[in-house]
PDB file of C-alpha atoms and ligand atoms in Angstrom:
ATOM      1  CA  MET C   1       5.080   5.020  20.934  1.00 50.00           C
ATOM      2  CA  SER C   2       2.578   5.423  23.687  1.00 48.00           C
ATOM      3  CA  ALA C   3      -1.109   4.152  21.881  1.00 45.00           C
ATOM      4  CA  ALA C   4      -3.315   6.165  24.541  1.00 53.00           C
ATOM      5  CA  ALA C   5      -2.127   9.631  22.741  1.00 64.00           C
ATOM      6  CA  ALA C   6      -3.170   8.085  19.153  1.00 95.00           C
ATOM      7  CA  LEU C   7      -5.723   8.873  17.221  1.00 97.00           C
ATOM      8  CA  LEU C   8      -5.945   5.374  15.329  1.00 98.00           C
ATOM      9  CA  GLU C   9      -5.637   2.234  17.330  1.00 98.00           C
ATOM     10  CA  VAL C  10      -5.598  -0.837  16.319  1.00 98.00           C
ATOM     11  CA  ARG C  11      -5.016  -3.846  18.902  1.00 98.00           C
ATOM     12  CA  ASP C  12      -4.380  -7.328  17.779  1.00 98.00           C
ATOM     13  CA  LEU C  13      -6.291  -7.257  14.442  1.00 98.00           C
ATOM     14  CA  ALA C  14      -6.497 -10.586  12.625  1.00 98.00           C
ATOM     15  CA  VAL C  15      -7.671 -10.552   8.920  1.00 98.00           C
ATOM     16  CA  ARG C  16      -8.568 -13.985   7.493  1.00 97.00           C
ATOM     17  CA  TYR C  17      -9.615 -14.739   3.825  1.00 96.00           C
ATOM     18  CA  GLY C  18     -11.359 -18.533   4.143  1.00 94.00           C
ATOM     19  CA  HIS C  19      -8.863 -20.844   5.794  1.00 92.00           C
ATOM     20  CA  VAL C  20      -6.225 -17.563   4.711  1.00 93.00           C
ATOM     21  CA  GLU C  21      -5.142 -15.664   7.834  1.00 93.00           C
ATOM     22  CA  ALA C  22      -3.188 -13.510   6.248  1.00 97.00           C
ATOM     23  CA  VAL C  23      -3.162 -11.361   9.595  1.00 98.00           C
ATOM     24  CA  HIS C  24      -2.189 -12.565  12.871  1.00 97.00           C
ATOM     25  CA  GLY C  25      -3.147 -10.509  15.674  1.00 97.00           C
ATOM     26  CA  VAL C  26      -1.006  -7.129  14.721  1.00 98.00           C
ATOM     27  CA  SER C  27      -1.117  -4.090  16.925  1.00 98.00           C
ATOM     28  CA  LEU C  28      -0.342  -0.493  15.743  1.00 98.00           C
ATOM     29  CA  ALA C  29      -1.227   3.598  16.321  1.00 98.00           C
ATOM     30  CA  VAL C  30      -1.094   6.794  14.343  1.00 98.00           C
ATOM     31  CA  PRO C  31      -0.674   9.743  16.187  1.00 97.00           C
ATOM     32  CA  GLU C  32      -2.479  12.495  15.445  1.00 97.00           C
ATOM     33  CA  GLY C  33      -0.554  14.576  12.807  1.00 96.00           C
ATOM     34  CA  ARG C  34       2.231  11.752  12.295  1.00 97.00           C
ATOM     35  CA  ILE C  35       2.718  10.087   9.009  1.00 98.00           C
ATOM     36  CA  VAL C  36       3.257   6.712  10.435  1.00 98.00           C
ATOM     37  CA  THR C  37       4.798   4.093   7.632  1.00 98.00           C
ATOM     38  CA  LEU C  38       3.989  -0.045   7.686  1.00 98.00           C
ATOM     39  CA  ILE C  39       6.385  -2.000   5.079  1.00 96.00           C
ATOM     40  CA  GLY C  40       6.600  -5.240   4.080  1.00 94.00           C
ATOM     41  CA  PRO C  41       8.024  -7.718   1.306  1.00 92.00           C
ATOM     42  CA  ASN C  42       5.048  -9.063  -1.113  1.00 92.00           C
ATOM     43  CA  GLY C  43       1.248 -10.362   0.479  1.00 94.00           C
ATOM     44  CA  ALA C  44       3.004  -9.137   3.787  1.00 96.00           C
ATOM     45  CA  GLY C  45      -0.958  -8.694   5.224  1.00 97.00           C
ATOM     46  CA  LYS C  46      -0.113  -4.920   4.039  1.00 97.00           C
ATOM     47  CA  THR C  47      -3.315  -4.485   2.036  1.00 97.00           C
ATOM     48  CA  SER C  48      -5.741  -6.775   4.038  1.00 98.00           C
ATOM     49  CA  ILE C  49      -4.611  -4.053   7.201  1.00 98.00           C
ATOM     50  CA  LEU C  50      -5.354  -1.013   5.321  1.00 98.00           C
ATOM     51  CA  SER C  51      -8.455  -2.590   3.407  1.00 98.00           C
ATOM     52  CA  ALA C  52      -9.711  -3.970   7.652  1.00 98.00           C
ATOM     53  CA  LEU C  53      -8.859  -0.279   8.180  1.00 98.00           C
ATOM     54  CA  ALA C  54     -11.415   1.723   5.534  1.00 97.00           C
ATOM     55  CA  GLY C  55     -14.316  -1.597   6.137  1.00 97.00           C
ATOM     56  CA  LEU C  56     -13.737  -3.186   2.764  1.00 96.00           C
ATOM     57  CA  VAL C  57     -13.062  -6.619   4.869  1.00 97.00           C
ATOM     58  CA  ARG C  58     -14.616  -7.492   8.232  1.00 96.00           C
ATOM     59  CA  PRO C  59     -11.497  -8.206  10.494  1.00 97.00           C
ATOM     60  CA  ALA C  60     -11.330 -12.152  12.153  1.00 97.00           C
ATOM     61  CA  GLY C  61     -10.629 -10.500  15.229  1.00 97.00           C
ATOM     62  CA  GLY C  62      -8.734  -7.574  17.004  1.00 98.00           C
ATOM     63  CA  ARG C  63     -10.305  -3.993  17.869  1.00 98.00           C
ATOM     64  CA  VAL C  64     -10.270  -0.444  15.891  1.00 98.00           C
ATOM     65  CA  ARG C  65     -10.247   2.966  17.473  1.00 97.00           C
ATOM     66  CA  LEU C  66     -10.498   6.561  15.969  1.00 97.00           C
ATOM     67  CA  GLY C  67     -10.304   9.516  18.626  1.00 96.00           C
ATOM     68  CA  GLY C  68     -11.110   7.762  21.555  1.00 93.00           C
ATOM     69  CA  ASP C  69     -14.527   5.332  19.099  1.00 96.00           C
ATOM     70  CA  ASP C  70     -14.726   1.970  18.169  1.00 97.00           C
ATOM     71  CA  VAL C  71     -14.539   1.615  14.540  1.00 97.00           C
ATOM     72  CA  THR C  72     -13.891  -2.048  14.502  1.00 98.00           C
ATOM     73  CA  GLY C  73     -15.673  -3.877  11.358  1.00 96.00           C
ATOM     74  CA  VAL C  74     -17.710  -1.073  10.664  1.00 97.00           C
ATOM     75  CA  PRO C  75     -18.578  -1.264   6.602  1.00 95.00           C
ATOM     76  CA  ALA C  76     -17.028   1.271   4.123  1.00 93.00           C
ATOM     77  CA  HIS C  77     -18.618   4.112   3.612  1.00 91.00           C
ATOM     78  CA  ARG C  78     -18.672   4.391   7.461  1.00 94.00           C
ATOM     79  CA  ALA C  79     -15.519   4.154   7.791  1.00 95.00           C
ATOM     80  CA  VAL C  80     -15.433   7.736   6.214  1.00 93.00           C
ATOM     81  CA  ALA C  81     -18.060   9.090   7.293  1.00 92.00           C
ATOM     82  CA  ALA C  82     -15.914   8.287  10.697  1.00 95.00           C
ATOM     83  CA  GLY C  83     -12.440   9.898   9.740  1.00 95.00           C
ATOM     84  CA  LEU C  84     -11.021   7.120   7.016  1.00 96.00           C
ATOM     85  CA  SER C  85     -10.117   7.164   3.863  1.00 95.00           C
ATOM     86  CA  LEU C  86      -8.214   5.320   2.411  1.00 96.00           C
ATOM     87  CA  VAL C  87      -5.878   5.737  -1.228  1.00 96.00           C
ATOM     88  CA  PRO C  88      -6.532   2.018  -2.249  1.00 94.00           C
ATOM     89  CA  GLU C  89      -3.787  -0.663  -3.849  1.00 92.00           C
ATOM     90  CA  GLY C  90      -4.171   0.450  -7.896  1.00 86.00           C
ATOM     91  CA  ARG C  91      -5.637   3.749  -7.666  1.00 85.00           C
ATOM     92  CA  ALA C  92      -9.385   2.295  -8.492  1.00 88.00           C
ATOM     93  CA  ILE C  93     -10.536   4.820 -10.339  1.00 89.00           C
ATOM     94  CA  LEU C  94     -12.879   4.417 -12.994  1.00 93.00           C
ATOM     95  CA  GLY C  95     -11.480   5.056 -15.954  1.00 92.00           C
ATOM     96  CA  ARG C  96     -14.349   5.988 -18.748  1.00 95.00           C
ATOM     97  CA  MET C  97     -16.590   9.115 -16.369  1.00 96.00           C
ATOM     98  CA  THR C  98     -14.911  11.776 -16.433  1.00 97.00           C
ATOM     99  CA  ILE C  99     -12.682  12.942 -13.754  1.00 97.00           C
ATOM    100  CA  GLU C 100     -15.563  15.248 -12.068  1.00 96.00           C
ATOM    101  CA  GLU C 101     -17.457  12.024 -12.211  1.00 96.00           C
ATOM    102  CA  ASN C 102     -15.306  10.512 -10.398  1.00 96.00           C
ATOM    103  CA  LEU C 103     -15.710  13.409  -7.338  1.00 96.00           C
ATOM    104  CA  VAL C 104     -18.723  13.231  -7.987  1.00 94.00           C
ATOM    105  CA  LEU C 105     -19.049   9.664  -7.098  1.00 91.00           C
ATOM    106  CA  ALA C 106     -16.355   9.142  -3.967  1.00 88.00           C
ATOM    107  CA  GLY C 107     -18.925  12.643  -2.409  1.00 83.00           C
ATOM    108  CA  GLU C 108     -22.156  11.748  -3.465  1.00 77.00           C
ATOM    109  CA  ARG C 109     -22.885  11.270   0.704  1.00 73.00           C
ATOM    110  CA  ARG C 110     -22.412  14.245   2.218  1.00 67.00           C
ATOM    111  CA  ARG C 111     -25.545  15.404   2.641  1.00 68.00           C
ATOM    112  CA  ASP C 112     -25.746  19.151   0.343  1.00 83.00           C
ATOM    113  CA  ALA C 113     -24.726  19.586  -3.193  1.00 84.00           C
ATOM    114  CA  ALA C 114     -22.906  22.935  -2.076  1.00 86.00           C
ATOM    115  CA  SER C 115     -20.371  21.886   0.032  1.00 89.00           C
ATOM    116  CA  LEU C 116     -20.034  18.590  -2.477  1.00 91.00           C
ATOM    117  CA  ARG C 117     -19.667  21.567  -4.587  1.00 93.00           C
ATOM    118  CA  ALA C 118     -17.039  23.689  -2.457  1.00 93.00           C
ATOM    119  CA  ALA C 119     -14.788  19.962  -1.205  1.00 93.00           C
ATOM    120  CA  ILE C 120     -14.429  19.178  -5.665  1.00 96.00           C
ATOM    121  CA  GLU C 121     -13.754  23.009  -6.129  1.00 96.00           C
ATOM    122  CA  GLU C 122     -10.912  22.618  -3.244  1.00 95.00           C
ATOM    123  CA  GLN C 123      -9.220  19.525  -4.119  1.00 96.00           C
ATOM    124  CA  TYR C 124      -9.047  21.406  -8.029  1.00 97.00           C
ATOM    125  CA  ARG C 125      -6.848  24.036  -6.856  1.00 96.00           C
ATOM    126  CA  ARG C 126      -4.913  21.849  -4.967  1.00 94.00           C
ATOM    127  CA  PHE C 127      -4.715  19.464  -8.097  1.00 96.00           C
ATOM    128  CA  PRO C 128      -5.229  22.221 -10.858  1.00 96.00           C
ATOM    129  CA  VAL C 129      -4.631  19.441 -13.857  1.00 96.00           C
ATOM    130  CA  LEU C 130      -7.407  18.127 -12.324  1.00 97.00           C
ATOM    131  CA  GLY C 131     -10.214  21.028 -12.633  1.00 97.00           C
ATOM    132  CA  GLU C 132      -8.078  22.033 -16.034  1.00 97.00           C
ATOM    133  CA  ARG C 133      -9.160  18.260 -16.455  1.00 97.00           C
ATOM    134  CA  ARG C 134     -11.949  17.585 -15.265  1.00 97.00           C
ATOM    135  CA  ALA C 135     -14.415  17.206 -18.419  1.00 97.00           C
ATOM    136  CA  SER C 136     -12.400  14.115 -19.331  1.00 97.00           C
ATOM    137  CA  LEU C 137     -12.090  11.046 -19.317  1.00 97.00           C
ATOM    138  CA  ALA C 138     -10.177   9.958 -16.048  1.00 97.00           C
ATOM    139  CA  GLY C 139      -8.761   6.586 -17.904  1.00 96.00           C
ATOM    140  CA  SER C 140      -7.194   9.383 -20.003  1.00 96.00           C
ATOM    141  CA  LEU C 141      -4.985  10.874 -17.045  1.00 94.00           C
ATOM    142  CA  SER C 142      -1.811   9.857 -16.839  1.00 91.00           C
ATOM    143  CA  GLY C 143      -0.667   7.660 -14.020  1.00 90.00           C
ATOM    144  CA  GLY C 144       0.159  10.287 -11.241  1.00 91.00           C
ATOM    145  CA  GLN C 145      -2.781  12.023 -12.694  1.00 93.00           C
ATOM    146  CA  GLN C 146      -4.571   9.438 -12.134  1.00 94.00           C
ATOM    147  CA  GLN C 147      -2.607   9.139  -8.687  1.00 94.00           C
ATOM    148  CA  MET C 148      -3.971  12.785  -7.879  1.00 95.00           C
ATOM    149  CA  LEU C 149      -7.014  12.066  -8.842  1.00 97.00           C
ATOM    150  CA  ALA C 150      -7.543   9.498  -6.154  1.00 96.00           C
ATOM    151  CA  PHE C 151      -5.683  10.982  -3.461  1.00 96.00           C
ATOM    152  CA  ALA C 152      -8.891  14.237  -4.439  1.00 96.00           C
ATOM    153  CA  ARG C 153     -11.021  11.400  -3.675  1.00 95.00           C
ATOM    154  CA  ALA C 154     -10.084  10.727  -0.052  1.00 95.00           C
ATOM    155  CA  LEU C 155      -9.754  14.009   0.536  1.00 95.00           C
ATOM    156  CA  LEU C 156     -12.928  15.073  -0.181  1.00 92.00           C
ATOM    157  CA  ALA C 157     -14.165  13.365   2.935  1.00 89.00           C
ATOM    158  CA  ARG C 158     -11.629  15.785   5.012  1.00 90.00           C
ATOM    159  CA  PRO C 159     -10.185  12.346   6.056  1.00 94.00           C
ATOM    160  CA  ARG C 160      -8.405  12.556   9.971  1.00 96.00           C
ATOM    161  CA  VAL C 161      -6.524   9.331   9.102  1.00 97.00           C
ATOM    162  CA  LEU C 162      -5.143   9.131   5.070  1.00 98.00           C
ATOM    163  CA  LEU C 163      -4.948   5.727   4.742  1.00 98.00           C
ATOM    164  CA  LEU C 164      -2.148   5.088   1.164  1.00 97.00           C
ATOM    165  CA  ASP C 165      -1.757   2.283   0.157  1.00 97.00           C
ATOM    166  CA  GLU C 166       1.920   2.361  -2.411  1.00 96.00           C
ATOM    167  CA  PRO C 167       0.522   5.433  -3.768  1.00 94.00           C
ATOM    168  CA  SER C 168       4.177   5.152  -5.590  1.00 92.00           C
ATOM    169  CA  MET C 169       3.199   1.650  -7.391  1.00 90.00           C
ATOM    170  CA  GLY C 170       4.494   2.303 -11.219  1.00 88.00           C
ATOM    171  CA  LEU C 171       5.294   5.591 -11.346  1.00 90.00           C
ATOM    172  CA  SER C 172       8.043   6.675 -12.637  1.00 90.00           C
ATOM    173  CA  PRO C 173      11.010   8.133 -10.327  1.00 90.00           C
ATOM    174  CA  ILE C 174      10.534  11.739 -10.719  1.00 91.00           C
ATOM    175  CA  LEU C 175       6.433  11.099 -10.441  1.00 91.00           C
ATOM    176  CA  VAL C 176       7.051   8.717  -7.465  1.00 92.00           C
ATOM    177  CA  GLN C 177       8.840  12.428  -5.947  1.00 92.00           C
ATOM    178  CA  GLN C 178       6.244  14.139  -7.128  1.00 91.00           C
ATOM    179  CA  ILE C 179       3.591  11.656  -5.460  1.00 92.00           C
ATOM    180  CA  PHE C 180       6.077  11.674  -1.937  1.00 94.00           C
ATOM    181  CA  GLU C 181       5.958  15.146  -1.814  1.00 93.00           C
ATOM    182  CA  THR C 182       2.049  15.686  -2.296  1.00 93.00           C
ATOM    183  CA  VAL C 183       2.334  13.584   0.368  1.00 95.00           C
ATOM    184  CA  LYS C 184       4.463  15.984   2.477  1.00 95.00           C
ATOM    185  CA  ALA C 185       1.864  18.596   1.362  1.00 94.00           C
ATOM    186  CA  ILE C 186      -0.800  16.822   2.467  1.00 94.00           C
ATOM    187  CA  HIS C 187       0.729  15.949   6.035  1.00 95.00           C
ATOM    188  CA  ARG C 188       2.163  20.035   6.617  1.00 94.00           C
ATOM    189  CA  GLU C 189      -1.564  20.717   6.339  1.00 91.00           C
ATOM    190  CA  GLY C 190      -2.195  19.344   9.563  1.00 91.00           C
ATOM    191  CA  ALA C 191      -3.848  15.552   7.291  1.00 94.00           C
ATOM    192  CA  THR C 192      -2.637  11.676   9.631  1.00 98.00           C
ATOM    193  CA  ILE C 193      -1.425   9.977   7.919  1.00 98.00           C
ATOM    194  CA  LEU C 194      -0.765   5.688   7.526  1.00 98.00           C
ATOM    195  CA  LEU C 195       1.606   4.596   4.862  1.00 98.00           C
ATOM    196  CA  VAL C 196       1.646   1.590   3.787  1.00 97.00           C
ATOM    197  CA  GLU C 197       5.239   1.063   1.088  1.00 93.00           C
ATOM    198  CA  GLN C 198       7.078  -1.335  -0.470  1.00 85.00           C
ATOM    199  CA  ASN C 199       9.707   1.804  -1.197  1.00 90.00           C
ATOM    200  CA  ALA C 200      11.073   1.581   2.070  1.00 94.00           C
ATOM    201  CA  ARG C 201      13.571   4.331   1.692  1.00 93.00           C
ATOM    202  CA  LEU C 202      11.403   6.659   1.047  1.00 93.00           C
ATOM    203  CA  ALA C 203       8.299   5.697   3.383  1.00 96.00           C
ATOM    204  CA  LEU C 204      11.145   6.093   5.894  1.00 97.00           C
ATOM    205  CA  ALA C 205      12.658   8.940   4.713  1.00 95.00           C
ATOM    206  CA  ILE C 206       8.622  11.164   5.188  1.00 96.00           C
ATOM    207  CA  SER C 207       7.520   8.888   7.882  1.00 97.00           C
ATOM    208  CA  ASP C 208       7.797   9.734  12.240  1.00 97.00           C
ATOM    209  CA  TYR C 209       7.706   6.217  12.591  1.00 98.00           C
ATOM    210  CA  ALA C 210       7.539   2.500  11.237  1.00 98.00           C
ATOM    211  CA  TYR C 211       6.401  -0.793  11.131  1.00 98.00           C
ATOM    212  CA  VAL C 212       7.881  -3.716   9.588  1.00 97.00           C
ATOM    213  CA  LEU C 213       5.622  -6.635   8.792  1.00 97.00           C
ATOM    214  CA  GLU C 214       6.266  -9.904   7.502  1.00 96.00           C
ATOM    215  CA  ARG C 215       4.147 -12.847   6.426  1.00 96.00           C
ATOM    216  CA  GLY C 216       1.240 -11.053   8.567  1.00 97.00           C
ATOM    217  CA  ARG C 217       2.747 -10.634  11.892  1.00 98.00           C
ATOM    218  CA  LEU C 218       4.842  -7.215  12.951  1.00 98.00           C
ATOM    219  CA  VAL C 219       8.409  -8.232  13.056  1.00 96.00           C
ATOM    220  CA  LEU C 220       9.970  -4.724  13.912  1.00 97.00           C
ATOM    221  CA  GLU C 221       8.948  -1.596  14.980  1.00 97.00           C
ATOM    222  CA  GLY C 222      10.024   2.420  16.040  1.00 98.00           C
ATOM    223  CA  PRO C 223      10.765   5.837  14.902  1.00 98.00           C
ATOM    224  CA  SER C 224      12.045   5.640  11.592  1.00 98.00           C
ATOM    225  CA  ARG C 225      15.296   7.137  11.745  1.00 97.00           C
ATOM    226  CA  GLU C 226      16.134   3.923  14.156  1.00 97.00           C
ATOM    227  CA  LEU C 227      14.995   1.593  12.005  1.00 96.00           C
ATOM    228  CA  GLU C 228      16.886   3.494   8.656  1.00 95.00           C
ATOM    229  CA  ALA C 229      19.653   2.735  10.753  1.00 94.00           C
ATOM    230  CA  ASP C 230      19.009  -1.136  12.023  1.00 94.00           C
ATOM    231  CA  PRO C 231      20.809  -3.329   9.813  1.00 92.00           C
ATOM    232  CA  ARG C 232      17.951  -5.803   9.621  1.00 91.00           C
ATOM    233  CA  VAL C 233      16.130  -3.275   7.686  1.00 92.00           C
ATOM    234  CA  GLN C 234      19.167  -1.811   6.067  1.00 92.00           C
ATOM    235  CA  ALA C 235      19.909  -5.693   4.767  1.00 90.00           C
ATOM    236  CA  ALA C 236      16.275  -5.962   4.044  1.00 89.00           C
ATOM    237  CA  TYR C 237      14.483  -3.293   2.249  1.00 88.00           C
ATOM    238  CA  LEU C 238      17.304  -0.626   1.910  1.00 87.00           C
ATOM    239  CA  GLY C 239      20.054  -2.910   0.068  1.00 77.00           C
ATOM    240  CA  ARG C 240      21.641  -3.449  -2.988  1.00 42.00           C
ATOM    241  CA  ALA C 241      18.337  -5.387  -4.562  1.00 46.00           C
ATOM    242  CA  ARG C 242      16.180  -2.687  -3.752  1.00 43.00           C
TER     243      ARG C 242
HETATM  244  N1  LIG T   1      -9.399 -11.249  -1.408  1.00 86.81           N
HETATM  245  C1  LIG T   1      -8.789 -12.167  -0.768  1.00 86.81           C
HETATM  246  N2  LIG T   1      -8.679 -13.115  -0.839  1.00 86.81           N
HETATM  247  C2  LIG T   1      -8.182 -14.740  -0.357  1.00 86.81           C
HETATM  248  N3  LIG T   1      -6.598 -14.415  -0.171  1.00 86.81           N
HETATM  249  C3  LIG T   1      -6.654 -12.956  -0.353  1.00 86.81           C
HETATM  250  C4  LIG T   1      -7.339 -11.983  -0.804  1.00 86.81           C
HETATM  251  N4  LIG T   1      -5.986 -10.682  -0.620  1.00 86.81           N
HETATM  252  C5  LIG T   1      -5.344 -11.172  -0.397  1.00 86.81           C
HETATM  253  N5  LIG T   1      -5.046 -12.794  -0.089  1.00 86.81           N
HETATM  254  C6  LIG T   1      -4.242 -12.979   0.678  1.00 86.81           C
HETATM  255  O1  LIG T   1      -3.957 -12.168   1.957  1.00 86.81           O
HETATM  256  C7  LIG T   1      -1.688 -12.521   2.170  1.00 86.81           C
HETATM  257  C8  LIG T   1      -1.441 -10.686   1.528  1.00 86.81           C
HETATM  258  O2  LIG T   1      -2.393 -10.108   0.894  1.00 86.81           O
HETATM  259  P1  LIG T   1      -1.643  -8.962   0.963  1.00 86.81           P
HETATM  260  O3  LIG T   1      -2.669  -7.934  -0.160  1.00 86.81           O
HETATM  261  O4  LIG T   1      -2.595  -7.483   1.996  1.00 86.81           O
HETATM  262  O5  LIG T   1      -0.675  -8.463   1.364  1.00 86.81           O
HETATM  263  P2  LIG T   1       0.274  -6.834   0.433  1.00 86.81           P
HETATM  264  O6  LIG T   1       1.562  -7.104   1.573  1.00 86.81           O
HETATM  265  O7  LIG T   1      -0.786  -5.877   0.634  1.00 86.81           O
HETATM  266  O8  LIG T   1       0.887  -7.170  -0.664  1.00 86.81           O
HETATM  267  P3  LIG T   1       1.641  -5.827  -2.010  1.00 86.81           P
HETATM  268  O9  LIG T   1       2.924  -5.770  -1.127  1.00 86.81           O
HETATM  269  O10 LIG T   1       1.956  -7.074  -2.554  1.00 86.81           O
HETATM  270  O11 LIG T   1       0.390  -5.566  -2.199  1.00 86.81           O
HETATM  271  C9  LIG T   1      -1.864 -12.543   0.708  1.00 86.81           C
HETATM  272  O12 LIG T   1      -1.355 -13.894   0.662  1.00 86.81           O
HETATM  273  C10 LIG T   1      -2.354 -13.159  -0.260  1.00 86.81           C
HETATM  274  O13 LIG T   1      -2.947 -13.592  -1.515  1.00 86.81           O
HETATM  275 MG1  LIG T   2      -0.288  -4.290  -0.724  1.00 86.81          MG
END
């Protein structure tokens, strides 16, 4: 994949927690308008990479460029302002606040109330159940609805690249299908997406290009169609165990 044309470019990224180096020199590229997926087993470092991109942890090394601008190590609010929005692992919605309050809090850095209002209404149109239940506590939503709220919150900022961390986690098979339909719909509207998943089968099916991460290092990459057919991927990620 030509890194020169990519909207998001990550070079030699390293993430460390104290003495533990979780990500060792990872380079990847997400071209505009594509879905790129990052798959790999538990503890491989997938969340660490997204956290570094979203400004939640400071990279120990490497460079991150978005649309040619250096956004390495910027704090989370600047990452959002630059166009990187994260739907975090486990969703991180505020269960004791209403749906509306969750959205207002996520968007409060917007300059004026009118544009925030318009952005929230746009998300209520996308996810009608959130609009109908806007005054309900977010904790009363089902798992699938909470994931919709997490998506809505990230989309409020109209990101240039949407970072999704295991959106299917903990959902029933039907809801997993629905969430993947949502990802596809957002993509059809033009979104550029970096999708982290343990559900390799679905992730490869909806993505254009894929990276396989193991123990903090990329071990394989290629067009998703090719990786789906790769015996190493089939054995490790698409086998009978899944
Ligand atoms: N805050 C932290 N402090 C110390 N170590 C951490 C921290 N977060 C993650 N780690 C370690 O870094 C490594 C990578 O973790 P990470 O959460 O990035 O993996 P992951 O691929 O997202 O895994 P999963 O599939 O379980 O979500 C693991 O060894 C993990 O124990
Ligand atoms: Mg993770």
